[in-house]
mmCIF file of C-alpha atoms and ligand atoms in Angstrom:
data_model
loop_
_atom_site.group_PDB
_atom_site.id
_atom_site.type_symbol
_atom_site.label_atom_id
_atom_site.label_comp_id
_atom_site.label_asym_id
_atom_site.label_seq_id
_atom_site.Cartn_x
_atom_site.Cartn_y
_atom_site.Cartn_z
ATOM 1 C CA MET W 1 60.079 157.929 108.878
ATOM 2 C CA ILE W 2 62.387 159.152 111.512
ATOM 3 C CA VAL W 3 66.210 158.886 111.105
ATOM 4 C CA LEU W 4 68.752 158.950 113.611
ATOM 5 C CA GLY W 5 72.088 160.844 112.379
ATOM 6 C CA ILE W 6 75.258 160.325 113.813
ATOM 7 C CA GLU W 7 78.431 162.608 112.746
ATOM 8 C CA SER W 8 81.821 161.818 114.182
ATOM 9 C CA SER W 9 84.278 162.219 111.283
ATOM 10 C CA CYS W 10 86.444 164.930 112.663
ATOM 11 C CA ASP W 11 86.407 166.838 115.872
ATOM 12 C CA ASP W 12 82.718 167.496 116.298
ATOM 13 C CA THR W 13 80.076 164.822 117.647
ATOM 14 C CA GLY W 14 76.892 165.631 116.233
ATOM 15 C CA VAL W 15 73.626 163.611 116.751
ATOM 16 C CA ALA W 16 70.149 164.574 115.177
ATOM 17 C CA LEU W 17 66.693 163.236 114.634
ATOM 18 C CA VAL W 18 65.208 164.172 111.227
ATOM 19 C CA GLU W 19 61.731 163.260 109.762
ATOM 20 C CA ASN W 20 61.271 162.257 106.076
ATOM 21 C CA GLY W 21 64.431 163.812 105.416
ATOM 22 C CA GLN W 22 63.186 167.446 105.984
ATOM 23 C CA LYS W 23 62.016 168.043 109.139
ATOM 24 C CA ILE W 24 64.637 168.511 112.043
ATOM 25 C CA LEU W 25 63.090 167.241 115.115
ATOM 26 C CA GLY W 26 66.148 167.738 117.338
ATOM 27 C CA GLY W 27 69.827 167.891 117.174
ATOM 28 C CA ALA W 28 72.870 168.591 119.221
ATOM 29 C CA ARG W 29 76.656 169.036 118.860
ATOM 30 C CA ALA W 30 79.481 168.676 121.249
ATOM 31 C CA SER W 31 82.645 170.562 120.026
ATOM 32 C CA GLN W 32 85.944 169.603 121.091
ATOM 33 C CA GLU W 33 87.280 173.138 119.793
ATOM 34 C CA LYS W 34 88.772 174.346 123.216
ATOM 35 C CA VAL W 35 90.714 170.965 123.646
ATOM 36 C CA HIS W 36 92.343 171.083 120.272
ATOM 37 C CA ALA W 37 93.059 174.819 120.562
ATOM 38 C CA GLN W 38 95.651 173.988 122.809
ATOM 39 C CA TYR W 39 97.576 172.182 120.462
ATOM 40 C CA GLY W 40 96.879 174.611 117.490
ATOM 41 C CA GLY W 41 95.005 171.721 115.487
ATOM 42 C CA ILE W 42 93.214 168.571 115.826
ATOM 43 C CA VAL W 43 94.905 165.770 117.614
ATOM 44 C CA PRO W 44 93.103 162.407 116.296
ATOM 45 C CA GLU W 45 93.721 160.219 119.428
ATOM 46 C CA VAL W 46 92.134 163.018 121.610
ATOM 47 C CA ALA W 47 89.275 163.502 119.200
ATOM 48 C CA CYS W 48 88.788 159.753 119.036
ATOM 49 C CA ARG W 49 88.502 159.598 122.666
ATOM 50 C CA MET W 50 86.133 162.762 123.226
ATOM 51 C CA HIS W 51 83.607 161.061 120.539
ATOM 52 C CA TYR W 52 83.623 158.033 122.471
ATOM 53 C CA GLU W 53 82.881 159.702 125.772
ATOM 54 C CA THR W 54 80.259 162.140 124.166
ATOM 55 C CA LEU W 55 78.178 160.263 121.526
ATOM 56 C CA LEU W 56 75.814 158.036 123.497
ATOM 57 C CA PRO W 57 74.925 160.850 126.117
ATOM 58 C CA LEU W 58 74.335 162.957 123.133
ATOM 59 C CA VAL W 59 71.827 160.477 121.670
ATOM 60 C CA GLN W 60 69.884 160.304 124.887
ATOM 61 C CA LYS W 61 69.873 164.029 125.026
ATOM 62 C CA VAL W 62 68.728 164.429 121.588
ATOM 63 C CA CYS W 63 65.980 162.023 122.013
ATOM 64 C CA ALA W 64 64.719 163.597 125.337
ATOM 65 C CA ALA W 65 64.826 167.116 124.005
ATOM 66 C CA SER W 66 62.624 166.145 121.045
ATOM 67 C CA GLY W 67 60.156 164.015 123.106
ATOM 68 C CA LYS W 68 61.084 160.698 121.294
ATOM 69 C CA SER W 69 62.396 157.439 122.398
ATOM 70 C CA LEU W 70 64.802 155.234 120.289
ATOM 71 C CA ALA W 71 61.866 152.983 119.525
ATOM 72 C CA ASP W 72 60.410 155.840 117.300
ATOM 73 C CA VAL W 73 63.532 155.690 115.314
ATOM 74 C CA ASP W 74 63.299 154.081 111.817
ATOM 75 C CA ALA W 75 66.797 153.964 110.779
ATOM 76 C CA ILE W 76 70.315 154.867 111.935
ATOM 77 C CA ALA W 77 72.492 156.972 109.484
ATOM 78 C CA VAL W 78 76.090 157.401 110.119
ATOM 79 C CA THR W 79 79.153 159.069 108.448
ATOM 80 C CA ASN W 80 81.592 156.498 107.351
ATOM 81 C CA GLN W 81 83.686 158.484 104.871
ATOM 82 C CA PRO W 82 85.954 160.463 104.667
ATOM 83 C CA GLY W 83 87.555 161.572 107.926
ATOM 84 C CA LEU W 84 90.015 160.541 110.721
ATOM 85 C CA VAL W 85 89.772 156.894 110.867
ATOM 86 C CA GLY W 86 89.590 156.521 114.734
ATOM 87 C CA SER W 87 86.670 159.146 114.757
ATOM 88 C CA LEU W 88 84.901 157.420 111.977
ATOM 89 C CA TYR W 89 85.393 154.055 113.922
ATOM 90 C CA VAL W 90 83.603 155.409 117.043
ATOM 91 C CA GLY W 91 80.404 156.672 115.230
ATOM 92 C CA LEU W 92 80.145 153.660 112.904
ATOM 93 C CA SER W 93 80.453 151.278 115.845
ATOM 94 C CA ALA W 94 77.835 152.913 117.980
ATOM 95 C CA ALA W 95 75.544 153.321 114.862
ATOM 96 C CA LYS W 96 75.896 149.558 114.241
ATOM 97 C CA ALA W 97 75.268 148.706 117.785
ATOM 98 C CA LEU W 98 72.242 150.983 117.781
ATOM 99 C CA ALA W 99 71.034 149.339 114.511
ATOM 100 C CA TRP W 100 71.476 146.033 115.760
ATOM 101 C CA ALA W 101 70.032 146.318 119.041
ATOM 102 C CA LEU W 102 66.813 148.236 117.701
ATOM 103 C CA GLN W 103 66.748 145.979 114.756
ATOM 104 C CA LYS W 104 66.657 148.920 112.185
ATOM 105 C CA PRO W 105 68.447 149.355 108.841
ATOM 106 C CA LEU W 106 71.962 150.960 109.026
ATOM 107 C CA VAL W 107 72.691 153.660 106.323
ATOM 108 C CA THR W 108 76.205 154.730 105.914
ATOM 109 C CA VAL W 109 76.692 158.147 104.405
ATOM 110 C CA ASP W 110 79.547 160.111 102.681
ATOM 111 C CA HIS W 111 80.385 163.175 104.712
ATOM 112 C CA ILE W 112 80.973 165.393 101.537
ATOM 113 C CA GLU W 113 77.787 164.389 100.055
ATOM 114 C CA ALA W 114 76.047 165.161 103.268
ATOM 115 C CA HIS W 115 77.554 168.660 103.314
ATOM 116 C CA ILE W 116 75.867 169.230 99.803
ATOM 117 C CA TYR W 117 72.566 167.859 101.038
ATOM 118 C CA ALA W 118 72.668 170.538 103.907
ATOM 119 C CA ALA W 119 71.323 172.855 101.143
ATOM 120 C CA HIS W 120 68.249 170.595 100.163
ATOM 121 C CA LEU W 121 67.479 170.271 103.980
ATOM 122 C CA ALA W 122 67.249 173.999 104.003
ATOM 123 C CA ASP W 123 65.291 174.482 100.648
ATOM 124 C CA PRO W 124 63.254 171.291 99.591
ATOM 125 C CA ASP W 125 62.607 172.976 96.286
ATOM 126 C CA LEU W 126 66.304 173.073 95.292
ATOM 127 C CA ASP W 127 66.650 171.159 92.124
ATOM 128 C CA TYR W 128 69.332 169.309 90.307
ATOM 129 C CA PRO W 129 71.720 169.720 88.519
ATOM 130 C CA HIS W 130 73.848 172.307 90.332
ATOM 131 C CA VAL W 131 77.301 172.833 90.783
ATOM 132 C CA SER W 132 78.262 172.255 94.447
ATOM 133 C CA VAL W 133 80.992 174.019 96.011
ATOM 134 C CA VAL W 134 82.294 172.127 99.164
ATOM 135 C CA VAL W 135 84.708 174.180 101.341
ATOM 136 C CA SER W 136 85.729 172.866 104.721
ATOM 137 C CA GLY W 137 88.575 172.097 106.752
ATOM 138 C CA GLY W 138 89.518 168.851 104.866
ATOM 139 C CA HIS W 139 87.988 169.579 101.474
ATOM 140 C CA THR W 140 87.595 172.111 98.662
ATOM 141 C CA ASP W 141 86.150 170.338 95.941
ATOM 142 C CA ILE W 142 83.737 171.501 93.270
ATOM 143 C CA PHE W 143 81.271 168.953 91.692
ATOM 144 C CA LEU W 144 78.327 168.852 89.171
ATOM 145 C CA SER W 145 75.530 167.442 91.129
ATOM 146 C CA THR W 146 72.824 165.651 89.181
ATOM 147 C CA GLY W 147 71.278 163.983 92.492
ATOM 148 C CA PRO W 148 71.640 163.459 96.307
ATOM 149 C CA THR W 149 74.560 160.862 95.693
ATOM 150 C CA GLU W 150 75.472 161.536 92.379
ATOM 151 C CA HIS W 151 78.579 164.005 92.031
ATOM 152 C CA ALA W 152 80.943 164.470 89.156
ATOM 153 C CA LEU W 153 84.287 166.234 90.380
ATOM 154 C CA ILE W 154 84.871 169.215 88.055
ATOM 155 C CA THR W 155 87.915 170.442 90.124
ATOM 156 C CA ARG W 156 89.500 170.434 93.545
ATOM 157 C CA THR W 157 92.488 172.093 95.381
ATOM 158 C CA LEU W 158 96.028 171.015 94.293
ATOM 159 C CA ASP W 159 97.239 171.234 97.915
ATOM 160 C CA ASP W 160 95.575 172.641 101.193
ATOM 161 C CA ALA W 161 91.805 172.880 101.649
ATOM 162 C CA ALA W 162 90.265 176.430 101.916
ATOM 163 C CA GLY W 163 89.408 175.739 105.723
ATOM 164 C CA GLU W 164 92.801 174.515 106.273
ATOM 165 C CA CYS W 165 94.559 177.707 104.963
ATOM 166 C CA PHE W 166 92.226 179.895 107.130
ATOM 167 C CA ASP W 167 93.356 177.833 110.030
ATOM 168 C CA LYS W 168 97.251 177.814 109.308
ATOM 169 C CA VAL W 169 96.820 181.600 108.676
ATOM 170 C CA ALA W 170 95.038 182.280 111.858
ATOM 171 C CA ALA W 171 97.650 180.219 113.762
ATOM 172 C CA LEU W 172 100.402 182.426 112.125
ATOM 173 C CA LEU W 173 98.660 185.549 113.407
ATOM 174 C CA GLY W 174 98.197 184.002 116.747
ATOM 175 C CA ILE W 175 94.351 184.940 116.653
ATOM 176 C CA GLY W 176 92.982 181.449 117.717
ATOM 177 C CA TYR W 177 91.563 178.103 116.336
ATOM 178 C CA PRO W 178 89.452 177.286 114.463
ATOM 179 C CA GLY W 179 90.828 179.840 112.336
ATOM 180 C CA GLY W 180 87.906 180.727 109.858
ATOM 181 C CA PRO W 181 85.886 182.418 112.308
ATOM 182 C CA ALA W 182 88.893 184.177 113.886
ATOM 183 C CA VAL W 183 90.014 185.562 110.567
ATOM 184 C CA GLN W 184 86.491 186.632 110.012
ATOM 185 C CA ALA W 185 86.092 188.589 113.373
ATOM 186 C CA THR W 186 89.634 189.842 113.055
ATOM 187 C CA SER W 187 89.207 191.306 109.359
ATOM 188 C CA LEU W 188 86.153 193.471 110.408
ATOM 189 C CA GLY W 189 87.010 197.045 109.690
ATOM 190 C CA GLY W 190 90.295 195.983 107.843
ATOM 191 C CA ASN W 191 91.283 197.226 104.560
ATOM 192 C CA ARG W 192 90.660 194.235 101.993
ATOM 193 C CA GLU W 193 93.130 195.954 99.675
ATOM 194 C CA ALA W 194 95.936 196.791 102.159
ATOM 195 C CA VAL W 195 98.019 193.690 100.938
ATOM 196 C CA ALA W 196 97.762 192.095 97.578
ATOM 197 C CA TYR W 197 98.357 188.504 98.311
ATOM 198 C CA PRO W 198 98.458 186.340 95.200
ATOM 199 C CA ARG W 199 95.540 184.382 94.094
ATOM 200 C CA GLY W 200 97.831 182.068 91.993
ATOM 201 C CA ASP W 201 97.533 180.694 88.642
ATOM 202 C CA ALA W 202 93.841 179.880 87.543
ATOM 203 C CA GLY W 203 95.081 177.625 84.673
ATOM 204 C CA PRO W 204 94.021 177.672 81.040
ATOM 205 C CA GLU W 205 90.222 177.049 82.071
ATOM 206 C CA GLY W 206 90.208 178.945 85.247
ATOM 207 C CA LEU W 207 89.725 175.869 87.335
ATOM 208 C CA GLN W 208 92.962 175.604 89.148
ATOM 209 C CA ILE W 209 92.736 176.013 92.739
ATOM 210 C CA SER W 210 95.734 176.120 95.009
ATOM 211 C CA PHE W 211 96.037 177.745 98.841
ATOM 212 C CA SER W 212 99.636 176.819 99.530
ATOM 213 C CA GLY W 213 101.002 179.675 98.005
ATOM 214 C CA LEU W 214 98.667 182.073 99.638
ATOM 215 C CA LYS W 215 99.618 180.769 103.035
ATOM 216 C CA THR W 216 103.285 181.122 102.231
ATOM 217 C CA ALA W 217 102.938 184.687 100.919
ATOM 218 C CA VAL W 218 101.272 185.721 104.427
ATOM 219 C CA LEU W 219 104.140 184.108 106.106
ATOM 220 C CA ASN W 220 106.654 185.945 104.074
ATOM 221 C CA ASP W 221 104.859 189.175 104.359
ATOM 222 C CA LEU W 222 105.158 188.639 108.176
ATOM 223 C CA ARG W 223 108.591 188.114 107.977
ATOM 224 C CA LYS W 224 109.347 191.040 105.717
ATOM 225 C CA ARG W 225 107.605 193.227 108.577
ATOM 226 C CA GLY W 226 110.219 191.989 111.141
ATOM 227 C CA PHE W 227 108.477 189.196 112.583
ATOM 228 C CA VAL W 228 109.656 185.517 112.908
ATOM 229 C CA VAL W 229 107.297 182.847 113.329
ATOM 230 C CA GLU W 230 108.052 180.121 115.878
ATOM 231 C CA ALA W 231 105.214 178.105 115.460
ATOM 232 C CA ALA W 232 106.322 174.926 117.196
ATOM 233 C CA LYS W 233 107.865 176.766 120.342
ATOM 234 C CA ASN W 234 105.156 179.324 120.818
ATOM 235 C CA ALA W 235 101.925 177.461 119.169
ATOM 236 C CA GLY W 236 101.798 179.830 116.477
ATOM 237 C CA ARG W 237 102.393 182.976 118.069
ATOM 238 C CA LEU W 238 104.460 185.676 116.387
ATOM 239 C CA ILE W 239 107.318 187.263 118.193
ATOM 240 C CA THR W 240 109.509 190.111 117.376
ATOM 241 C CA ALA W 241 112.160 189.716 115.017
ATOM 242 C CA ARG W 242 115.482 188.132 116.104
ATOM 243 C CA ALA W 243 117.835 185.431 115.062
ATOM 244 C CA PRO W 244 115.694 182.266 115.086
ATOM 245 C CA GLU W 245 118.286 180.484 117.182
ATOM 246 C CA THR W 246 118.130 182.951 119.988
ATOM 247 C CA PRO W 247 115.975 181.709 122.966
ATOM 248 C CA VAL W 248 113.128 184.019 123.602
ATOM 249 C CA PRO W 249 112.074 184.809 127.013
ATOM 250 C CA ALA W 250 108.384 184.225 127.461
ATOM 251 C CA SER W 251 107.869 187.649 128.903
ATOM 252 C CA GLU W 252 109.104 188.981 125.511
ATOM 253 C CA THR W 253 106.731 187.305 123.381
ATOM 254 C CA ARG W 254 104.025 189.632 121.921
ATOM 255 C CA THR W 255 100.782 189.127 119.957
ATOM 256 C CA LEU W 256 100.788 190.726 116.538
ATOM 257 C CA SER W 257 97.858 192.921 117.403
ATOM 258 C CA VAL W 258 99.951 195.618 119.075
ATOM 259 C CA ARG W 259 102.429 195.946 116.362
ATOM 260 C CA LEU W 260 100.772 195.390 112.963
ATOM 261 C CA PRO W 261 97.566 196.390 111.171
ATOM 262 C CA LEU W 262 96.207 192.774 112.041
ATOM 263 C CA ALA W 263 92.715 193.616 110.704
ATOM 264 C CA ASP W 264 94.154 194.810 107.276
ATOM 265 C CA ILE W 265 96.429 191.434 106.979
ATOM 266 C CA ALA W 266 93.272 189.295 107.981
ATOM 267 C CA ALA W 267 90.899 191.249 105.532
ATOM 268 C CA SER W 268 93.209 191.210 102.710
ATOM 269 C CA PHE W 269 94.016 187.305 103.181
ATOM 270 C CA GLN W 270 90.291 186.601 103.277
ATOM 271 C CA GLU W 271 89.889 188.531 100.091
ATOM 272 C CA ALA W 272 92.447 186.522 98.427
ATOM 273 C CA ALA W 273 90.828 183.175 99.724
ATOM 274 C CA VAL W 274 87.433 184.303 98.495
ATOM 275 C CA ASP W 275 88.594 185.209 95.099
ATOM 276 C CA ILE W 276 90.481 182.107 94.585
ATOM 277 C CA LEU W 277 86.947 180.202 95.270
ATOM 278 C CA VAL W 278 84.751 182.371 93.253
ATOM 279 C CA ARG W 279 86.968 182.302 90.325
ATOM 280 C CA ALA W 280 87.036 178.570 90.214
ATOM 281 C CA THR W 281 83.312 178.300 91.024
ATOM 282 C CA LEU W 282 82.328 180.588 88.074
ATOM 283 C CA ALA W 283 84.760 178.653 85.716
ATOM 284 C CA ALA W 284 83.275 175.533 86.955
ATOM 285 C CA THR W 285 79.628 176.601 85.982
ATOM 286 C CA ARG W 286 80.818 177.731 82.555
ATOM 287 C CA LYS W 287 82.512 174.189 82.029
ATOM 288 C CA ALA W 288 79.489 172.182 83.349
ATOM 289 C CA ARG W 289 77.076 174.725 81.349
ATOM 290 C CA CYS W 290 75.163 174.864 84.610
ATOM 291 C CA ARG W 291 73.329 177.984 86.035
ATOM 292 C CA SER W 292 73.082 176.987 89.620
ATOM 293 C CA VAL W 293 75.490 177.048 92.577
ATOM 294 C CA VAL W 294 75.157 175.545 96.020
ATOM 295 C CA LEU W 295 77.867 176.499 98.587
ATOM 296 C CA CYS W 296 78.323 174.278 101.640
ATOM 297 C CA GLY W 297 80.848 172.932 104.115
ATOM 298 C CA GLY W 298 82.335 174.922 107.273
ATOM 299 C CA VAL W 299 84.049 177.843 104.982
ATOM 300 C CA ALA W 300 80.658 178.330 103.579
ATOM 301 C CA ALA W 301 79.844 180.099 106.778
ATOM 302 C CA ASN W 302 82.108 182.891 105.713
ATOM 303 C CA LYS W 303 80.172 186.088 105.412
ATOM 304 C CA ARG W 304 82.493 187.715 102.694
ATOM 305 C CA LEU W 305 82.520 184.534 100.823
ATOM 306 C CA ARG W 306 78.703 184.210 100.653
ATOM 307 C CA GLU W 307 78.392 187.982 99.863
ATOM 308 C CA VAL W 308 81.224 187.984 96.864
ATOM 309 C CA MET W 309 79.849 184.647 95.663
ATOM 310 C CA ALA W 310 76.282 185.679 95.700
ATOM 311 C CA ALA W 311 77.136 188.972 93.752
ATOM 312 C CA ALA W 312 79.578 187.072 91.134
ATOM 313 C CA CYS W 313 76.788 184.597 90.494
ATOM 314 C CA LYS W 314 74.229 187.093 89.783
ATOM 315 C CA ALA W 315 76.595 189.072 87.479
ATOM 316 C CA GLN W 316 77.335 185.704 85.611
ATOM 317 C CA LYS W 317 74.117 185.255 83.442
ATOM 318 C CA ASN W 318 71.863 185.638 86.511
ATOM 319 C CA THR W 319 73.239 182.384 88.092
ATOM 320 C CA HIS W 320 71.069 180.897 90.876
ATOM 321 C CA PHE W 321 73.055 180.815 94.061
ATOM 322 C CA MET W 322 72.137 179.214 97.383
ATOM 323 C CA ALA W 323 74.321 178.724 100.417
ATOM 324 C CA ALA W 324 73.618 176.185 103.058
ATOM 325 C CA PRO W 325 72.088 177.953 106.273
ATOM 326 C CA LEU W 326 74.741 179.001 108.801
ATOM 327 C CA ASN W 327 73.858 176.260 111.431
ATOM 328 C CA LEU W 328 74.303 173.452 108.963
ATOM 329 C CA CYS W 329 77.582 174.583 107.145
ATOM 330 C CA THR W 330 79.969 173.326 109.774
ATOM 331 C CA ASP W 331 79.885 169.479 110.703
ATOM 332 C CA ASN W 332 76.430 168.460 111.812
ATOM 333 C CA ALA W 333 74.440 165.398 112.038
ATOM 334 C CA GLU W 334 71.157 167.008 110.709
ATOM 335 C CA MET W 335 72.588 166.596 107.176
ATOM 336 C CA ILE W 336 73.819 162.979 107.816
ATOM 337 C CA ALA W 337 70.034 162.057 108.692
ATOM 338 C CA GLY W 338 68.736 164.105 105.829
ATOM 339 C CA LEU W 339 70.823 162.081 103.323
ATOM 340 C CA GLY W 340 70.389 158.959 105.181
ATOM 341 C CA PHE W 341 66.618 159.268 104.726
ATOM 342 C CA HIS W 342 67.197 159.505 100.827
ATOM 343 C CA LYS W 343 69.436 156.628 100.780
ATOM 344 C CA LEU W 344 66.896 154.639 103.002
ATOM 345 C CA VAL W 345 63.988 155.179 100.635
ATOM 346 C CA THR W 346 66.318 154.413 97.813
ATOM 347 C CA GLY W 347 67.318 150.898 98.963
ATOM 348 C CA GLN W 348 70.937 152.036 99.793
ATOM 349 C CA ILE W 349 71.105 150.152 103.104
ATOM 350 C CA SER W 350 74.544 149.050 104.679
ATOM 351 C CA GLY W 351 75.211 145.688 106.234
ATOM 352 C CA LEU W 352 76.596 145.364 109.813
ATOM 353 C CA ASP W 353 80.010 144.367 108.121
ATOM 354 C CA ALA W 354 80.157 148.122 106.746
ATOM 355 C CA ASP W 355 83.652 149.645 107.161
ATOM 356 C CA VAL W 356 85.027 152.959 107.389
ATOM 357 C CA LEU W 357 86.710 154.720 104.396
ATOM 358 C CA PRO W 358 89.109 157.491 105.735
ATOM 359 C CA ASN W 359 90.420 158.637 102.427
ATOM 360 C CA LYS W 360 88.066 160.412 100.013
ATOM 361 C CA ASP W 361 89.227 158.713 96.928
ATOM 362 C CA GLU W 362 88.895 155.106 98.147
ATOM 363 C CA LYS W 363 86.340 153.286 96.081
ATOM 364 C CA ARG W 364 82.908 153.640 97.539
ATOM 365 C CA GLN W 365 82.192 149.734 96.756
ATOM 366 C CA LYS W 366 84.207 149.001 99.861
ATOM 367 C CA ALA W 367 81.581 150.764 102.102
ATOM 368 C CA GLY W 368 79.601 147.569 102.711
ATOM 369 C CA THR W 369 76.468 148.716 100.710
ATOM 370 C CA ALA W 370 74.169 145.855 100.343
HETATM 371 O O1 KG4 M 1 82.626 171.342 107.614
HETATM 372 P P1 KG4 M 1 83.713 171.612 108.719
HETATM 373 O O2 KG4 M 1 82.955 171.830 110.237
HETATM 374 O O3 KG4 M 1 84.621 170.244 109.010
HETATM 375 C C1 KG4 M 1 85.316 169.741 108.030
HETATM 376 O O4 KG4 M 1 84.424 168.783 107.426
HETATM 377 O O5 KG4 M 1 86.535 169.818 107.688
HETATM 378 O O6 KG4 M 1 84.592 172.890 108.503
HETATM 379 C C2 KG4 M 1 85.487 173.324 109.580
HETATM 380 C C3 KG4 M 1 86.395 174.597 108.820
HETATM 381 C C4 KG4 M 1 87.403 174.916 109.649
HETATM 382 O O7 KG4 M 1 88.739 174.985 108.831
HETATM 383 C C5 KG4 M 1 87.022 176.334 109.856
HETATM 384 O O8 KG4 M 1 88.096 177.319 110.123
HETATM 385 C C6 KG4 M 1 86.238 176.646 108.886
HETATM 386 O O9 KG4 M 1 85.647 175.576 108.288
HETATM 387 N N1 KG4 M 1 85.470 177.747 108.980
HETATM 388 C C7 KG4 M 1 85.288 178.916 108.463
HETATM 389 C C8 KG4 M 1 84.128 179.687 108.913
HETATM 390 N N2 KG4 M 1 83.732 179.037 110.044
HETATM 391 C C9 KG4 M 1 84.264 177.738 109.940
HETATM 392 N N3 KG4 M 1 86.091 179.552 107.437
HETATM 393 C C10 KG4 M 1 86.177 180.788 107.176
HETATM 394 N N4 KG4 M 1 85.231 181.545 107.659
HETATM 395 C C11 KG4 M 1 84.400 181.163 108.589
HETATM 396 N N5 KG4 M 1 83.294 182.088 108.987
HETATM 397 ZN ZN1 ZN M 2 82.667 168.470 107.211
#
């Protein structure tokens, strides 16, 4: 059975064809990174319009490249939760139109569950239960997963998501958007112990996750070093210290790299963020009495996080560790089609009255599952 997957919950448009929930026949992504980079973050209205322009041409492209036509498709799977409301609507509307025109079933998919499923796409032998660590731009959630759509929350961030923290710190450092890859690249060769950024209070069980203190610590550190941050005026660039009310001529703005050991700051920040995630993951495995960990979501692409998490799992009772493959960590439609197949064969089909659920805590019953 071939499932056409559609992903448009945030700022990447993705389309993929996956056979029997396992074999990727084709897939493509249209990134909006360059457009949003001008604003230092995602502009929802722009994201929505770009999905609208890109989605159907991408469907045609993926079909052509994989030598399939829409007539070969057995079902349409689409992300309907959580995400940006307008972006979700573009994907869901297109999926409904295709399902209706082709007279094929529509399957709505939870984006977070799909991130977890990405690991199963790569390794069909990967079994349940496992502790799933979902780290992305919008989510930092740790679940005990007992099936593809059965995930019990163990802990989640109290404030910022991990990816959001990488993005904000990268903006402070003026090194680009999205911040995760920029921090990773900048930290190469840097000293991870140069600055002891705080890891926050882990709480009595070690499960507490918070990133806002870390972000503020980087900001305060930069200020202490004599830089003021004028994010609004200079799109996150740092300028040399002066009274904030003094106008700064554009010719005097400088990027931090020439004034500070940028690699050390990036490496020290990255190490703190990694430590926070690893500490909570190990606590979650102890709490759930589970010796298997799956790492997924955009931040799971981080090399240092994969490395430290793998070593920490091994050291804790030889806990099995698996990270989603790099190409399936950030948003993609392969994971949507994969999970869509599982839902299709287990009868979890949606009606054409299915709606979007932008907030992750909204009740799933509202999703229109028949
Ligand atoms: O899963 P994803 O594509 O979208 C959401 O569902 O949010 O994740 C995007 C996030 C961004 O915050 C980005 O900076 C982060 O993942 N990211 C990384 C890396 N690659 C992407 N964070 C740290 N290191 C990376 N190599
Ligand atoms: Zn995502």
